[in-house]
Amino acid sequence: MNKALSAIQEASISVACLLEDVAVNDSSDLNLTELKTDIEHLQDQITIIENYLEPFVKRTKNETK
């Protein structure tokens, strides 16, 4: 559970960073490499959450059958 919660917090921080990065007024200030790194980090955190929740989703599906 701690790993999933940590991943959610990391994902939230990554989203905030992305929003801050794209809020620049001058598009020449955008660092695409940094944006790509933030997006990849966000995807990694989402994958951690998905992997953690998968057993619970399978259990819930089996219980409803």
Short mmCIF file of the C-alpha atoms (twelve columns), coordinates in Angstrom:
data_MODEL
# 
_entry.id   MODEL 
# 
loop_
_atom_site.group_PDB 
_atom_site.id 
_atom_site.type_symbol 
_atom_site.label_atom_id 
_atom_site.label_alt_id 
_atom_site.label_comp_id 
_atom_site.label_asym_id 
_atom_site.label_seq_id 
_atom_site.Cartn_x 
_atom_site.Cartn_y 
_atom_site.Cartn_z 
_atom_site.pdbx_PDB_model_num 
ATOM 1  C CA . MET A 1  0.000   0.000   0.000   1 
ATOM 2  C CA . ASN A 2  2.833   2.405   0.810   1 
ATOM 3  C CA . LYS A 3  4.343   1.854   -2.649  1 
ATOM 4  C CA . ALA A 4  1.037   2.696   -4.361  1 
ATOM 5  C CA . LEU A 5  0.512   5.778   -2.190  1 
ATOM 6  C CA . SER A 6  4.060   6.919   -2.889  1 
ATOM 7  C CA . ALA A 7  3.485   6.419   -6.629  1 
ATOM 8  C CA . ILE A 8  0.305   8.506   -6.473  1 
ATOM 9  C CA . GLN A 9  2.192   11.305  -4.717  1 
ATOM 10 C CA . GLU A 10 5.020   11.119  -7.266  1 
ATOM 11 C CA . ALA A 11 2.519   11.179  -10.133 1 
ATOM 12 C CA . SER A 12 0.846   14.236  -8.628  1 
ATOM 13 C CA . ILE A 13 4.183   16.040  -8.382  1 
ATOM 14 C CA . SER A 14 4.995   15.115  -11.986 1 
ATOM 15 C CA . VAL A 15 1.672   16.510  -13.187 1 
ATOM 16 C CA . ALA A 16 2.330   19.745  -11.298 1 
ATOM 17 C CA . CYS A 17 5.787   19.985  -12.898 1 
ATOM 18 C CA . LEU A 18 4.348   19.398  -16.358 1 
ATOM 19 C CA . LEU A 19 1.688   22.048  -15.849 1 
ATOM 20 C CA . GLU A 20 4.313   24.509  -14.659 1 
ATOM 21 C CA . ASP A 21 6.567   23.714  -17.613 1 
ATOM 22 C CA . VAL A 22 3.870   24.255  -20.219 1 
ATOM 23 C CA . ALA A 23 2.600   27.430  -18.555 1 
ATOM 24 C CA . VAL A 24 5.523   29.454  -19.941 1 
ATOM 25 C CA . ASN A 25 4.563   32.350  -22.156 1 
ATOM 26 C CA . ASP A 26 7.449   31.888  -24.599 1 
ATOM 27 C CA . SER A 27 7.511   28.508  -26.338 1 
ATOM 28 C CA . SER A 28 11.274  28.842  -26.808 1 
ATOM 29 C CA . ASP A 29 11.521  28.388  -23.012 1 
ATOM 30 C CA . LEU A 30 10.049  24.879  -23.259 1 
ATOM 31 C CA . ASN A 31 12.577  22.139  -22.637 1 
ATOM 32 C CA . LEU A 32 11.196  19.146  -24.535 1 
ATOM 33 C CA . THR A 33 13.753  16.782  -23.050 1 
ATOM 34 C CA . GLU A 34 12.651  17.759  -19.554 1 
ATOM 35 C CA . LEU A 35 8.978   17.410  -20.530 1 
ATOM 36 C CA . LYS A 36 9.651   13.931  -21.951 1 
ATOM 37 C CA . THR A 37 11.441  12.914  -18.748 1 
ATOM 38 C CA . ASP A 38 8.500   14.161  -16.634 1 
ATOM 39 C CA . ILE A 39 5.996   12.287  -18.803 1 
ATOM 40 C CA . GLU A 40 8.042   9.083   -18.613 1 
ATOM 41 C CA . HIS A 41 8.248   9.426   -14.826 1 
ATOM 42 C CA . LEU A 42 4.490   9.935   -14.653 1 
ATOM 43 C CA . GLN A 43 3.945   6.804   -16.765 1 
ATOM 44 C CA . ASP A 44 6.248   4.818   -14.488 1 
ATOM 45 C CA . GLN A 45 4.269   5.889   -11.422 1 
ATOM 46 C CA . ILE A 46 0.954   5.004   -13.074 1 
ATOM 47 C CA . THR A 47 2.354   1.566   -13.941 1 
ATOM 48 C CA . ILE A 48 3.294   1.026   -10.284 1 
ATOM 49 C CA . ILE A 49 -0.257  1.913   -9.255  1 
ATOM 50 C CA . GLU A 50 -1.770  -0.357  -11.910 1 
ATOM 51 C CA . ASN A 51 0.425   -3.275  -10.871 1 
ATOM 52 C CA . TYR A 52 -0.478  -2.761  -7.229  1 
ATOM 53 C CA . LEU A 53 -4.222  -2.534  -7.891  1 
ATOM 54 C CA . GLU A 54 -4.435  -5.409  -10.391 1 
ATOM 55 C CA . PRO A 55 -4.875  -8.176  -7.752  1 
ATOM 56 C CA . PHE A 56 -7.678  -6.194  -6.101  1 
ATOM 57 C CA . VAL A 57 -9.459  -5.673  -9.407  1 
ATOM 58 C CA . LYS A 58 -9.208  -9.388  -10.250 1 
ATOM 59 C CA . ARG A 59 -10.521 -10.315 -6.790  1 
ATOM 60 C CA . THR A 60 -13.460 -7.913  -7.126  1 
ATOM 61 C CA . LYS A 61 -14.344 -9.302  -10.563 1 
ATOM 62 C CA . ASN A 62 -14.274 -12.865 -9.218  1 
ATOM 63 C CA . GLU A 63 -16.441 -11.908 -6.239  1 
ATOM 64 C CA . THR A 64 -19.131 -10.409 -8.497  1 
ATOM 65 C CA . LYS A 65 -19.431 -13.568 -10.608 1 
# 
